[in-house]
mmCIF file of C-alpha atoms in Angstrom:
data_model
loop_
_atom_site.group_PDB
_atom_site.id
_atom_site.type_symbol
_atom_site.label_atom_id
_atom_site.label_comp_id
_atom_site.label_asym_id
_atom_site.label_seq_id
_atom_site.Cartn_x
_atom_site.Cartn_y
_atom_site.Cartn_z
ATOM 1 C CA UNK H 254 172.430 121.610 32.865
ATOM 2 C CA UNK H 255 175.607 122.289 31.060
ATOM 3 C CA UNK H 256 175.976 122.169 27.296
ATOM 4 C CA UNK H 257 178.322 119.216 27.716
ATOM 5 C CA UNK H 258 175.922 116.921 29.561
ATOM 6 C CA UNK H 259 176.105 114.362 26.748
ATOM 7 C CA UNK H 260 172.368 113.989 26.040
ATOM 8 C CA UNK H 261 172.617 115.720 22.667
ATOM 9 C CA UNK H 262 175.676 113.679 21.823
ATOM 10 C CA UNK H 263 173.848 110.479 22.810
ATOM 11 C CA UNK H 264 170.876 111.413 20.601
ATOM 12 C CA UNK H 265 173.177 112.182 17.677
ATOM 13 C CA UNK H 266 174.992 108.857 18.040
ATOM 14 C CA UNK H 267 171.688 107.007 18.334
ATOM 15 C CA UNK H 268 170.383 108.704 15.165
ATOM 16 C CA UNK H 269 173.640 107.875 13.361
ATOM 17 C CA UNK H 270 173.358 104.194 14.344
ATOM 18 C CA UNK H 271 169.730 103.988 13.152
ATOM 19 C CA UNK H 272 170.604 105.713 9.901
ATOM 20 C CA UNK H 273 173.554 103.383 9.302
ATOM 21 C CA UNK H 274 171.334 100.339 9.975
ATOM 22 C CA UNK H 275 168.756 101.490 7.427
ATOM 23 C CA UNK H 276 171.492 102.130 4.850
ATOM 24 C CA UNK H 277 172.860 98.623 5.417
ATOM 25 C CA UNK H 278 169.391 97.125 4.946
ATOM 26 C CA UNK H 279 168.929 99.025 1.684
ATOM 27 C CA UNK H 280 172.361 97.932 0.520
ATOM 28 C CA UNK H 281 171.596 94.283 1.301
ATOM 29 C CA UNK H 282 168.278 94.498 -0.585
ATOM 30 C CA UNK H 283 170.043 95.999 -3.585
ATOM 31 C CA UNK H 284 172.803 93.404 -3.553
ATOM 32 C CA UNK H 285 170.374 90.459 -3.224
ATOM 33 C CA UNK H 286 167.450 91.212 -5.553
ATOM 34 C CA UNK H 287 166.296 87.583 -5.340
ATOM 35 C CA UNK H 288 164.765 88.334 -1.965
ATOM 36 C CA UNK H 289 162.084 90.473 -3.591
ATOM 37 C CA UNK H 290 159.605 88.965 -6.041
ATOM 38 C CA UNK H 291 159.594 90.503 -9.491
ATOM 39 C CA UNK H 292 156.366 92.142 -10.622
ATOM 40 C CA UNK H 293 155.979 89.838 -13.622
ATOM 41 C CA UNK H 294 152.299 89.446 -12.751
ATOM 42 C CA UNK H 295 151.610 92.901 -14.171
ATOM 43 C CA UNK H 296 152.775 92.060 -17.703
ATOM 44 C CA UNK H 297 149.355 90.882 -18.880
ATOM 45 C CA UNK H 298 147.551 93.956 -17.566
ATOM 46 C CA UNK H 299 150.181 96.375 -18.841
ATOM 47 C CA UNK H 300 150.320 94.792 -22.298
ATOM 48 C CA UNK H 301 146.517 94.765 -22.590
ATOM 49 C CA UNK H 302 146.379 98.420 -21.626
ATOM 50 C CA UNK H 303 149.186 99.192 -24.055
ATOM 51 C CA UNK H 304 147.410 97.470 -26.947
ATOM 52 C CA UNK H 305 144.198 99.398 -26.271
ATOM 53 C CA UNK H 306 146.080 102.687 -26.024
ATOM 54 C CA UNK H 307 147.993 101.904 -29.216
ATOM 55 C CA UNK H 308 144.762 101.233 -31.061
ATOM 56 C CA UNK H 309 142.322 103.836 -29.803
ATOM 57 C CA UNK H 310 144.831 106.368 -28.524
ATOM 58 C CA UNK H 311 146.362 106.671 -31.961
ATOM 59 C CA UNK H 312 142.919 107.113 -33.496
ATOM 60 C CA UNK H 313 142.103 109.835 -30.978
ATOM 61 C CA UNK H 314 145.401 111.652 -31.642
ATOM 62 C CA UNK H 315 144.910 111.484 -35.415
ATOM 63 C CA UNK H 316 141.383 112.857 -35.036
ATOM 64 C CA UNK H 317 142.497 115.566 -32.604
ATOM 65 C CA UNK H 318 145.351 116.751 -34.809
ATOM 66 C CA UNK H 319 143.067 116.633 -37.841
ATOM 67 C CA UNK H 320 140.620 118.958 -36.106
ATOM 68 C CA UNK H 321 143.489 121.338 -35.323
ATOM 69 C CA UNK H 322 144.480 121.451 -38.998
ATOM 70 C CA UNK H 323 147.433 119.062 -38.973
ATOM 71 C CA UNK H 324 147.568 116.044 -41.222
ATOM 72 C CA UNK H 325 149.243 112.957 -39.799
ATOM 73 C CA UNK H 326 150.035 109.904 -41.855
ATOM 74 C CA UNK H 327 150.431 106.655 -39.945
ATOM 75 C CA UNK H 328 151.897 103.525 -41.476
ATOM 76 C CA UNK H 329 149.004 101.140 -40.899
ATOM 77 C CA UNK H 330 151.184 98.041 -41.163
ATOM 78 C CA UNK H 331 153.469 99.221 -38.352
ATOM 79 C CA UNK H 332 150.466 100.349 -36.332
ATOM 80 C CA UNK H 333 148.743 96.961 -36.662
ATOM 81 C CA UNK H 334 152.055 95.225 -35.922
ATOM 82 C CA UNK H 335 152.515 97.194 -32.707
ATOM 83 C CA UNK H 336 148.997 96.304 -31.561
ATOM 84 C CA UNK H 337 149.644 92.652 -32.447
ATOM 85 C CA UNK H 338 152.914 92.585 -30.503
ATOM 86 C CA UNK H 339 151.268 94.191 -27.461
ATOM 87 C CA UNK H 340 148.438 91.638 -27.514
ATOM 88 C CA UNK H 341 150.977 88.805 -27.814
ATOM 89 C CA UNK H 342 152.850 90.169 -24.789
ATOM 90 C CA UNK H 343 149.535 90.034 -22.921
ATOM 91 C CA UNK H 344 149.276 86.339 -23.806
ATOM 92 C CA UNK H 345 152.852 85.757 -22.647
ATOM 93 C CA UNK H 346 152.041 87.459 -19.344
ATOM 94 C CA UNK H 347 148.927 85.334 -18.912
ATOM 95 C CA UNK H 348 150.933 82.206 -19.694
ATOM 96 C CA UNK H 349 153.635 83.152 -17.170
ATOM 97 C CA UNK H 350 151.010 83.723 -14.497
ATOM 98 C CA UNK H 351 149.382 80.363 -15.271
ATOM 99 C CA UNK H 352 152.210 78.646 -13.400
ATOM 100 C CA UNK H 353 151.416 80.680 -10.293
ATOM 101 C CA UNK H 354 147.652 80.328 -10.046
ATOM 102 C CA UNK H 355 146.902 77.243 -12.208
ATOM 103 C CA UNK H 356 143.654 78.682 -13.659
ATOM 104 C CA UNK H 357 143.246 78.222 -17.402
ATOM 105 C CA UNK H 358 140.286 80.554 -17.977
ATOM 106 C CA UNK H 359 142.342 83.789 -18.157
ATOM 107 C CA UNK H 360 144.679 82.233 -20.719
ATOM 108 C CA UNK H 361 141.787 80.887 -22.808
ATOM 109 C CA UNK H 362 139.993 84.264 -22.746
ATOM 110 C CA UNK H 363 143.240 86.046 -23.581
ATOM 111 C CA UNK H 364 143.965 83.756 -26.531
ATOM 112 C CA UNK H 365 140.432 84.277 -27.821
ATOM 113 C CA UNK H 366 140.774 88.054 -27.478
ATOM 114 C CA UNK H 367 144.226 88.075 -29.059
ATOM 115 C CA UNK H 368 142.913 86.008 -31.950
ATOM 116 C CA UNK H 369 140.012 88.405 -32.507
ATOM 117 C CA UNK H 370 142.249 91.475 -32.331
ATOM 118 C CA UNK H 371 144.827 90.001 -34.694
ATOM 119 C CA UNK H 372 142.122 88.881 -37.128
ATOM 120 C CA UNK H 373 140.770 92.435 -37.229
ATOM 121 C CA UNK H 374 144.224 93.981 -37.565
ATOM 122 C CA UNK H 375 145.385 91.799 -40.436
ATOM 123 C CA UNK H 376 142.358 90.395 -42.298
ATOM 124 C CA UNK H 377 138.902 91.933 -41.866
ATOM 125 C CA UNK H 378 138.157 95.309 -40.293
ATOM 126 C CA UNK H 379 135.046 94.664 -38.208
ATOM 127 C CA UNK H 380 134.321 96.981 -35.285
ATOM 128 C CA UNK H 381 132.226 94.413 -33.379
ATOM 129 C CA UNK H 382 134.969 91.755 -33.534
ATOM 130 C CA UNK H 383 137.553 94.350 -32.509
ATOM 131 C CA UNK H 384 135.562 95.419 -29.431
ATOM 132 C CA UNK H 385 134.945 91.784 -28.562
ATOM 133 C CA UNK H 386 138.656 91.027 -28.800
ATOM 134 C CA UNK H 387 139.682 93.911 -26.571
ATOM 135 C CA UNK H 388 136.886 93.043 -24.124
ATOM 136 C CA UNK H 389 138.173 89.452 -23.960
ATOM 137 C CA UNK H 390 141.718 90.698 -23.344
ATOM 138 C CA UNK H 391 140.511 93.010 -20.564
ATOM 139 C CA UNK H 392 138.418 90.249 -18.999
ATOM 140 C CA UNK H 393 141.396 87.892 -19.170
ATOM 141 C CA UNK H 394 143.615 90.454 -17.415
ATOM 142 C CA UNK H 395 140.996 90.971 -14.677
ATOM 143 C CA UNK H 396 140.488 87.224 -14.185
ATOM 144 C CA UNK H 397 144.251 86.724 -14.072
ATOM 145 C CA UNK H 398 144.665 89.478 -11.507
ATOM 146 C CA UNK H 399 141.880 88.011 -9.329
ATOM 147 C CA UNK H 400 143.389 84.514 -9.555
ATOM 148 C CA UNK H 401 146.785 85.872 -8.519
ATOM 149 C CA UNK H 402 145.199 87.795 -5.665
ATOM 150 C CA UNK H 403 143.584 84.611 -4.299
ATOM 151 C CA UNK H 404 146.943 82.802 -4.180
#
């Protein structure tokens, strides 16, 4: 077998052709993003998680820094507003997914939870109502996810 038998050259050309084909497929997918479905179905879950993290994560950080000797002042109006906006995004995500799966229960549970959370944030600070609101939002996100999974 001589070094010029062509088998290595054939393998190199074959590899180059496969590589070029995969690059063309990636280019076509990038140029035509309509062929892939957007992940809009995750908005409700992500916004629910974000609202919970904004609420309890901030409390945990304030407590943790307080134990380390640092004093943190948080503008409660902005904090409550951020939680409200996140819970409203969860409702928007549930509403957008309603057109895909046609089940109203996740949207109803989400609206109930959003109402409870917003009532607690802006009117009366009640821990039981707050937990109930976040539980309703979480249940709505789970029901929405299951309804989307069935379709």
